[in-house]
Coordinates of C-alpha atoms and ligand atoms in Angstrom, one line a residue:
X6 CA -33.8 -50.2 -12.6
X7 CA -34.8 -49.0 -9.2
X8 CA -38.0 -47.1 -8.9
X9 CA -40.6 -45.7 -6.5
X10 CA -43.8 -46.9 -7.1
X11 CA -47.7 -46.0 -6.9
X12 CA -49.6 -49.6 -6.5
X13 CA -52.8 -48.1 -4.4
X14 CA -53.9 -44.6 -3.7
X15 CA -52.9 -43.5 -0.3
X16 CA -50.1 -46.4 0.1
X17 CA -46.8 -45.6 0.4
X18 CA -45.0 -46.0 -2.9
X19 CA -43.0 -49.2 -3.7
X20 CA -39.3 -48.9 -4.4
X21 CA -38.6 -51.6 -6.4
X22 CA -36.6 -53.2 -9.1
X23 CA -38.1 -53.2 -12.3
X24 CA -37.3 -53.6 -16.4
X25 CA -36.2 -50.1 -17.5
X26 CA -38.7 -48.6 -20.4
X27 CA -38.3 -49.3 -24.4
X28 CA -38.0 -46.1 -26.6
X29 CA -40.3 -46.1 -29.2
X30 CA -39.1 -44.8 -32.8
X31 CA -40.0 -41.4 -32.0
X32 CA -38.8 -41.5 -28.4
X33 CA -35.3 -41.4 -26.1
X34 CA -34.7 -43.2 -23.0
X35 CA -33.4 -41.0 -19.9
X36 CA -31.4 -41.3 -17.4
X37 CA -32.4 -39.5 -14.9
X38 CA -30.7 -37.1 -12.9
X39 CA -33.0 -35.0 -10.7
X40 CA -37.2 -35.4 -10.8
X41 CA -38.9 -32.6 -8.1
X42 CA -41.5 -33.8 -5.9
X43 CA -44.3 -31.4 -6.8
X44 CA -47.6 -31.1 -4.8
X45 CA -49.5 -32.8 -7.2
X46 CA -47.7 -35.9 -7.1
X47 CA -49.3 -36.1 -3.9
X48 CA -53.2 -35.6 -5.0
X49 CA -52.2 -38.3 -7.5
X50 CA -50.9 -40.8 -4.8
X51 CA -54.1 -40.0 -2.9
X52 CA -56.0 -39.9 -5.4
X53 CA -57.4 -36.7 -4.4
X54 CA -58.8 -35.8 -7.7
X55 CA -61.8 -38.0 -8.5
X56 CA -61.7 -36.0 -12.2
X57 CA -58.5 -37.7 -12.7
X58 CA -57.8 -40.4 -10.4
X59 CA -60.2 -42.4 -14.0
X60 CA -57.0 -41.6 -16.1
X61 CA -54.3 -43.0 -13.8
X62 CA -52.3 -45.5 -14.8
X63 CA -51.6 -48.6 -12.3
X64 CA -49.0 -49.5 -11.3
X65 CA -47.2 -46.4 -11.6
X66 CA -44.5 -44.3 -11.3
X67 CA -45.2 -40.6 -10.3
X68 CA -43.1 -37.3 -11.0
X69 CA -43.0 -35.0 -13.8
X70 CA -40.4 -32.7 -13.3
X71 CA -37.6 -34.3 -14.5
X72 CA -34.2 -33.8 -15.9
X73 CA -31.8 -36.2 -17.1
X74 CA -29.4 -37.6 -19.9
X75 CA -30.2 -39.2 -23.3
X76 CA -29.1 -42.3 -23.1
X77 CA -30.8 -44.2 -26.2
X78 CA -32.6 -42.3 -28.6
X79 CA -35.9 -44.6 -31.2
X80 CA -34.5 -44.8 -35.1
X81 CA -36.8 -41.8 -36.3
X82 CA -35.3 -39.3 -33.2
X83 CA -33.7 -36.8 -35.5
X84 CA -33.5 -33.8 -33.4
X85 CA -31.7 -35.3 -30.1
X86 CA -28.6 -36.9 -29.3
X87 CA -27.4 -39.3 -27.0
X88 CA -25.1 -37.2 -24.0
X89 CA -27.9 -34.6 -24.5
X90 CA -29.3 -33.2 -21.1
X91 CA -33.0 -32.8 -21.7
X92 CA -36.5 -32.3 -19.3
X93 CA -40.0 -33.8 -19.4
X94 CA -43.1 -31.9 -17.9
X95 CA -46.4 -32.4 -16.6
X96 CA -47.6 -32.1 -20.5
X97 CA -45.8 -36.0 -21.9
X98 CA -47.0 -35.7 -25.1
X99 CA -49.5 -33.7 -27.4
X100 CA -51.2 -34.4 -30.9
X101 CA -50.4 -31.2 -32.7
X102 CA -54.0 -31.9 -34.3
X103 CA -56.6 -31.1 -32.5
X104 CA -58.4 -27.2 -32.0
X105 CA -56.4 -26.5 -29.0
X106 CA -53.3 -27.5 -30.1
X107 CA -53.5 -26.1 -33.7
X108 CA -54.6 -22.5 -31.3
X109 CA -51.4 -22.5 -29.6
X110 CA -52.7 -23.8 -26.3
X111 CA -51.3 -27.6 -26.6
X112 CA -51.7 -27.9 -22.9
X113 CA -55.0 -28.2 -23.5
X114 CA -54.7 -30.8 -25.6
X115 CA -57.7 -33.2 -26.0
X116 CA -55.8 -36.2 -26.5
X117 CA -52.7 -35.6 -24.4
X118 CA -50.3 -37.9 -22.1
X119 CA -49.4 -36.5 -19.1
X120 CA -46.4 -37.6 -17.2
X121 CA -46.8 -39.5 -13.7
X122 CA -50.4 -39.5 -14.2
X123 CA -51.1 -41.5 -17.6
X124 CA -47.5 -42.8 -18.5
X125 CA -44.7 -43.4 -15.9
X126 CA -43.3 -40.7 -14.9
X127 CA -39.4 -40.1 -13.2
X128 CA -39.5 -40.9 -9.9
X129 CA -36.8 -43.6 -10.8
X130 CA -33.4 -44.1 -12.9
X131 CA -35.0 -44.3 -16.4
X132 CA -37.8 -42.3 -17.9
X133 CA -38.4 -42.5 -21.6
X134 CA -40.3 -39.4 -23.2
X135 CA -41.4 -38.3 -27.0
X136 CA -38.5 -36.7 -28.5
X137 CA -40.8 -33.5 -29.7
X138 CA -41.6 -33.0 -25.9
X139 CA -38.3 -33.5 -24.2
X140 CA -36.6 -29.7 -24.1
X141 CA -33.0 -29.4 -23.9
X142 CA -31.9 -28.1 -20.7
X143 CA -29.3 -24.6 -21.0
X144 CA -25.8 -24.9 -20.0
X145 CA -26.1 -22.8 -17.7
X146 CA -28.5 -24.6 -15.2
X147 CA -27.4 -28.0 -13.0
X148 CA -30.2 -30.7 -13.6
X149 CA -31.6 -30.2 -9.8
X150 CA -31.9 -26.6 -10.6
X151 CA -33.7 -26.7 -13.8
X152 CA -35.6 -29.9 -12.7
X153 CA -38.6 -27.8 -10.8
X154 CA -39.6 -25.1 -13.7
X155 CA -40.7 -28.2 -15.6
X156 CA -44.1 -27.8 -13.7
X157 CA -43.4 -25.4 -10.6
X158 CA -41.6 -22.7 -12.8
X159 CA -43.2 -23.3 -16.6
X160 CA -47.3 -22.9 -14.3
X161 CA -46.5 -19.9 -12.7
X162 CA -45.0 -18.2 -15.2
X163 CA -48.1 -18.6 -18.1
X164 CA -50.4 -18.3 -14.5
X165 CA -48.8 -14.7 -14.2
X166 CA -48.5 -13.9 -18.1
X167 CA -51.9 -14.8 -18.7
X168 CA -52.6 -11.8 -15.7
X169 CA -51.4 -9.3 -17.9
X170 CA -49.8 -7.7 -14.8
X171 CA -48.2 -4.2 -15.2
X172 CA -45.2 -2.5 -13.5
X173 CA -46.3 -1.3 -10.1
X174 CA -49.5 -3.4 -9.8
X175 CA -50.5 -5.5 -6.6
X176 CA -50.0 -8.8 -7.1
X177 CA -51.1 -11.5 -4.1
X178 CA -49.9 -14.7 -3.6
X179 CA -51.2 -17.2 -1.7
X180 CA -49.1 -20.2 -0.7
X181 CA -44.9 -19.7 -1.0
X182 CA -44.4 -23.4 -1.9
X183 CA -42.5 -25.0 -4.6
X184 CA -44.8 -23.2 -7.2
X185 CA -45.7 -19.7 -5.1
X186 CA -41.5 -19.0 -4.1
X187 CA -40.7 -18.8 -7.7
X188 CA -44.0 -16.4 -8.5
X189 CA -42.7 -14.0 -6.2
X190 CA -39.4 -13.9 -8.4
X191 CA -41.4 -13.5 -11.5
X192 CA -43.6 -11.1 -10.0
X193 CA -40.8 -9.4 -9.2
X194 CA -39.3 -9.4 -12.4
X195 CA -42.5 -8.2 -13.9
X196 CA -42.1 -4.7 -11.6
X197 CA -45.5 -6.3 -9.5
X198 CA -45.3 -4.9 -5.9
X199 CA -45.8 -8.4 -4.6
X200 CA -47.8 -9.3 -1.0
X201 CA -47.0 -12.9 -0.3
X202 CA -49.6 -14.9 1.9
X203 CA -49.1 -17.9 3.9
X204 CA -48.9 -20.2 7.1
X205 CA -45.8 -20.7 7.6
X206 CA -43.5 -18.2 8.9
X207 CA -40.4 -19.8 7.0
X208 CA -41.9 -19.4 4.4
X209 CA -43.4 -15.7 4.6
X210 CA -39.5 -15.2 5.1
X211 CA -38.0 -16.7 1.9
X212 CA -40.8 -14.4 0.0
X213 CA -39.4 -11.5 1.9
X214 CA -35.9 -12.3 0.8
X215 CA -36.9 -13.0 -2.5
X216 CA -38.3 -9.8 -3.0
X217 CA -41.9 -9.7 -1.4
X218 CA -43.0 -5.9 -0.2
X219 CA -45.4 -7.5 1.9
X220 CA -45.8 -10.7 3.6
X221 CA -49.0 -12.2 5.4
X222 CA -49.4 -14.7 8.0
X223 CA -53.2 -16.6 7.0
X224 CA -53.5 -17.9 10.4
X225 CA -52.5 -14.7 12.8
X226 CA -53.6 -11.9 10.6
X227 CA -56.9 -10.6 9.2
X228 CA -55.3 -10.8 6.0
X229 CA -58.8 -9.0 3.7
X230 CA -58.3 -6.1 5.9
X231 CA -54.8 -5.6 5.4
X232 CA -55.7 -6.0 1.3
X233 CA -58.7 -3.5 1.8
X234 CA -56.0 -0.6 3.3
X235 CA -54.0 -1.6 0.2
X236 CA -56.9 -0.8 -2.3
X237 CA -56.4 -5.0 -2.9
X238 CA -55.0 -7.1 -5.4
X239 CA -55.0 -6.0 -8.8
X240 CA -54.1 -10.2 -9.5
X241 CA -54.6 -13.0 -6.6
X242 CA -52.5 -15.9 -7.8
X243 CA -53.4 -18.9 -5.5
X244 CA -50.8 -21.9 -5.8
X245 CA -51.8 -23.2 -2.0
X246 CA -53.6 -26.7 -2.0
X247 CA -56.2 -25.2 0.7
X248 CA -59.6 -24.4 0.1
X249 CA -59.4 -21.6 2.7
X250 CA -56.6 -19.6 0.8
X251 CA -59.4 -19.8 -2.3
X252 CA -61.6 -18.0 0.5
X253 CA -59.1 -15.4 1.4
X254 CA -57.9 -14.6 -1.8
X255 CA -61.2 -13.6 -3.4
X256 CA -61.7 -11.5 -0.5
X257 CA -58.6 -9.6 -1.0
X258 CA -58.9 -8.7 -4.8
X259 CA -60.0 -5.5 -5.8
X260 CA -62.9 -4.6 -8.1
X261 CA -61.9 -5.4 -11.9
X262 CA -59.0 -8.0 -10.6
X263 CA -58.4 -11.3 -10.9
X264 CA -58.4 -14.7 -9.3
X265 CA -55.3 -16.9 -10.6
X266 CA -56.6 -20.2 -10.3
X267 CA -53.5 -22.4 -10.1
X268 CA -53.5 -24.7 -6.6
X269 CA -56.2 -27.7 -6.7
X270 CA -57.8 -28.7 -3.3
X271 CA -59.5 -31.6 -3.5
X272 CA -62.7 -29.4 -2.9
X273 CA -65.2 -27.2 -4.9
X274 CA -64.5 -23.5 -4.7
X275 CA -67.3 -21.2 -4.5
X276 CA -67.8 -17.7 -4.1
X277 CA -71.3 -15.4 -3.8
X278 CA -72.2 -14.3 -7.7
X279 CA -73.1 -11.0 -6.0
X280 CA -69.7 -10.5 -5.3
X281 CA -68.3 -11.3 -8.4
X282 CA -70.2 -9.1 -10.3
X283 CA -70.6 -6.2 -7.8
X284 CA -66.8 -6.4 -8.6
X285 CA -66.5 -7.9 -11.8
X286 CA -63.7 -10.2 -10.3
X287 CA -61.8 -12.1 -13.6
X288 CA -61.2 -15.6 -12.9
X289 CA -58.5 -16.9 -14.6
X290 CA -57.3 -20.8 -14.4
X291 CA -54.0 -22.3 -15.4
X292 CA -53.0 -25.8 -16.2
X293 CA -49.3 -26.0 -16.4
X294 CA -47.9 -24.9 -19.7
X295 CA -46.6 -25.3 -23.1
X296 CA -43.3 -26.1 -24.1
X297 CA -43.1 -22.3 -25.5
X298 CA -43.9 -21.2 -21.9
X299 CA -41.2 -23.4 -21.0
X300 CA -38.4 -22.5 -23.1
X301 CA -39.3 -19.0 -21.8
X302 CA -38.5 -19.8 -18.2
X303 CA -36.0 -22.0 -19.0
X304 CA -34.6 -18.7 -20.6
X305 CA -35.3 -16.3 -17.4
X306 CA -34.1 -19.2 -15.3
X307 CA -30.8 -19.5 -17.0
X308 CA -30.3 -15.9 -17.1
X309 CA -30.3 -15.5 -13.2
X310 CA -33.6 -13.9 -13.3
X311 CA -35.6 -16.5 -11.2
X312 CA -34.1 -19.9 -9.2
X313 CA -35.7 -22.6 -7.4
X314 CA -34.5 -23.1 -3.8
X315 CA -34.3 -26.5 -4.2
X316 CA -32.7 -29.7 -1.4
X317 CA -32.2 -32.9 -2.7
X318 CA -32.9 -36.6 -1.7
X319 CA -32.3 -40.1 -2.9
X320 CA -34.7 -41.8 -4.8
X321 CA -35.6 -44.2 -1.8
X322 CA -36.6 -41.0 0.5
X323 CA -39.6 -40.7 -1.5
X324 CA -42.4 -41.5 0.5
X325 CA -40.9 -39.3 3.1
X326 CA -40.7 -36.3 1.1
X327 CA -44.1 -37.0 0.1
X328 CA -45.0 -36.4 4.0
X329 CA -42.9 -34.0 4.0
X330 CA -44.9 -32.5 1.8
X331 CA -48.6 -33.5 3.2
X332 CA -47.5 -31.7 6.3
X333 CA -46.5 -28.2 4.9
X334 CA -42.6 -28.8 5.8
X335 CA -41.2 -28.8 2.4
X336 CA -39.2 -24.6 1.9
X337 CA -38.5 -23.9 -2.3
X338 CA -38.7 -27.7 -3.9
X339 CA -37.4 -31.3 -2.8
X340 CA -35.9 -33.1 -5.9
X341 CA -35.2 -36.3 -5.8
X342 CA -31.7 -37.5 -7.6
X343 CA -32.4 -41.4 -8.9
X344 CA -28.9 -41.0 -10.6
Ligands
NAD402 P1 -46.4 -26.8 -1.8 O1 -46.9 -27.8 -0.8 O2 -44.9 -26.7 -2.1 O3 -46.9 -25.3 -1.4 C1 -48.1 -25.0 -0.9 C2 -48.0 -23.8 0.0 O4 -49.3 -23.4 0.5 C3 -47.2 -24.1 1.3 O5 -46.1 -23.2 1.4 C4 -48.2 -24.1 2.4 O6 -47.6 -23.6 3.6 C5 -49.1 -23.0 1.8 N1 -50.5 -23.0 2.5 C6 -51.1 -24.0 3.1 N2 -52.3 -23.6 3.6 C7 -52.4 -22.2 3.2 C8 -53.4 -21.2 3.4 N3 -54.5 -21.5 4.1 N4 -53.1 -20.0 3.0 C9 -52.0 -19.7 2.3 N5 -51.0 -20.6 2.1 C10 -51.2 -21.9 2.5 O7 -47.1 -27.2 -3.2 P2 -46.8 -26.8 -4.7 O8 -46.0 -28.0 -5.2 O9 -46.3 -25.4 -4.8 O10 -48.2 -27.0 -5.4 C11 -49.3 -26.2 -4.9 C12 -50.6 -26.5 -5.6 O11 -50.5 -26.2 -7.0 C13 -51.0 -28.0 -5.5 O12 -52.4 -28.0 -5.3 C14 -50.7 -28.5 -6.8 O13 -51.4 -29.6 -7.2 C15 -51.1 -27.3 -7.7 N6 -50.5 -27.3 -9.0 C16 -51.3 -26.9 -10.1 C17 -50.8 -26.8 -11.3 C18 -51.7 -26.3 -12.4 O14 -51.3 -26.5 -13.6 N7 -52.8 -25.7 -12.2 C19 -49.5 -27.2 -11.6 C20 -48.7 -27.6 -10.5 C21 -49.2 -27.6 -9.3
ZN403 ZN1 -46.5 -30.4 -10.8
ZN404 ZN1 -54.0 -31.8 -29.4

């Protein structure tokens, strides 16, 4: 099979020919139809993250956003079939065992696999994935469409849930990328008045048409003073890479808020203690989700209520989307179609 491959941090990635996977008993082997090109793909293939650049496997094939068709399914697979459309996120496989799975947070798991990262991922035609973690996709959904809420859509969503947000409340967001374009629209959905914060001017755009009330340029605006007129941000979710937008946002939420810690520059954040308790600013951080999470914006996804502005491009464009990427020129989410 043809697939895109990660031989080095910081080299481009390999397309190659290589022996599609084996399912295991318990797994199914994918064709794959559509696999996003998320942000973190790109900390991976720098290795950006000295925390996890340890786990990575080499060589390997990033992407964990991916949709495709059952092709093959392992002899114990009782719950799929082959022709079934199904998706694979960030979270590959968890135990079910351990404290923070048996609490209901299995994307916390202490002995999970993550896709792209620990087992190949789907930048390529075949993918093979446990059974247990491979969702179906709804009817109602292409495979390009529902490929990007398999880690853009499912981390926002339990990002914004675990805000407790309430009708009418501010709610900043800073960076209206793949991840922050689909906040607005949940935001949005929630009843949040929502003030979107970024760059690009594109991009301050699309949140406008997707239902921002306000919309902040970082670069030409003194963006804490226009949160300050506001009262500020009763919730700052930031899903931009940049350690400056870390920066801003605290700046710009209001005493008793909170800081949605979602984007991961490859630098420490730090903000004055003073501050924080002078304020008593909530920090709360978000790794991706659960499949529960998931079937719940799968659900709000399929019912119209949020979509992914997605453009899509052959497997062997990879490494250019990837710079696309690096340089702040991707709009909604690039997914890549192996198929
Ligand atoms: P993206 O590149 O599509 O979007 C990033 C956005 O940030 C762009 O629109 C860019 O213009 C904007 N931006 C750049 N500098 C800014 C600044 N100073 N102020 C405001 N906006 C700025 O990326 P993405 O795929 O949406 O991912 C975003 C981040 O979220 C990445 O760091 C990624 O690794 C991380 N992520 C985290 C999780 C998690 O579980 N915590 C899951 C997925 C992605
Ligand atoms: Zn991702
Ligand atoms: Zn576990």
């Amino acid at each position: 099979m043809k697939a895109a491959v990660l031989h080095e941090f910081k080299q481009p990635l390999v397309i190659q020919e290589i022996d599609p996977p084996k399912p295991e008993d318990k797994e199914v082997l994918i064709a794959v139809e559509a696999c996003g090109v998320c942000h973190s793909d790109l900390h991976v293939a720098d290795g950006d993250w000295p925390q996890l650049a340890k786990i990575v496997k080499k060589p390997l094939i990033l992407g964990h956003e991916i949709v495709g068709r059952v092709v093959e399914k392992g002899g114990a697979v009782r719950d799929l079939q082959v022709g079934d459309r199904v998706g694979v996120p960030w979270l590959h496989w968890s135990c079910g065992d351990c404290e923070f799975c048996r609490e209901g947070n299995e994307n916390l798991c202490s002995r999970q696999k993550i896709t792209g990262v620990t087992v190949d991922g789907g930048y390529a035609e075949f993918a093979k994935a446990p059974a247990s973690h491979a969702l179906k996709i709804p009817d109602a959904l292409s495979s390009v469409e529902a490929a990007p809420f398999f880690c853009a859509g499912v981390t926002v969503f339990r990002a914004i849930k675990q805000a407790k947000i309430s009708r009418g409340q501010r709610l900043a967001i800073f960076g209206i990328g793949g991840l922050g374009h689909i906040a607005v629209q949940i935001g949005c959905a929630l009843g949040a008045e929502i003030a979107a914060v970024d760059i690009s001017e594109e991009k301050l755009t699309l949140a406008k048409s997707l239902g921002a009330t306000h919309a902040f340029n970082a670069a030409s605006t003194d963006v804490a003073k226009e949160f300050r007129n506001m009262g500020g941000a009763h919730a700052a979710l930031v899903t931009s890479a940049a350690k400056s937008a870390y920066d801003m946002a605290f700046s710009c939420v209001r005493p008793s808020g909170c800081l949605l810690i979602v984007g991961l520059p490859a630098e420490n954040i730090c903000f004055p203690p003073i501050l924080m308790a002078a304020r008593e600013v909530r920090m709360q951080a978000s790794a991706v989700g659960t499949r529960q999470d998931l079937s719940e914006i799968l659900a709000m996804a399929a019912a119209g209520e949020v979509r992914c502005r997605t453009a899509t491009r052959p497997l062997a464009q990879a490494n250019e989307v990837l710079e696309q990427l690096r340089r702040g020129n991707v709009s909604g989410r690039i997914v890549l179609t192996p198929g």
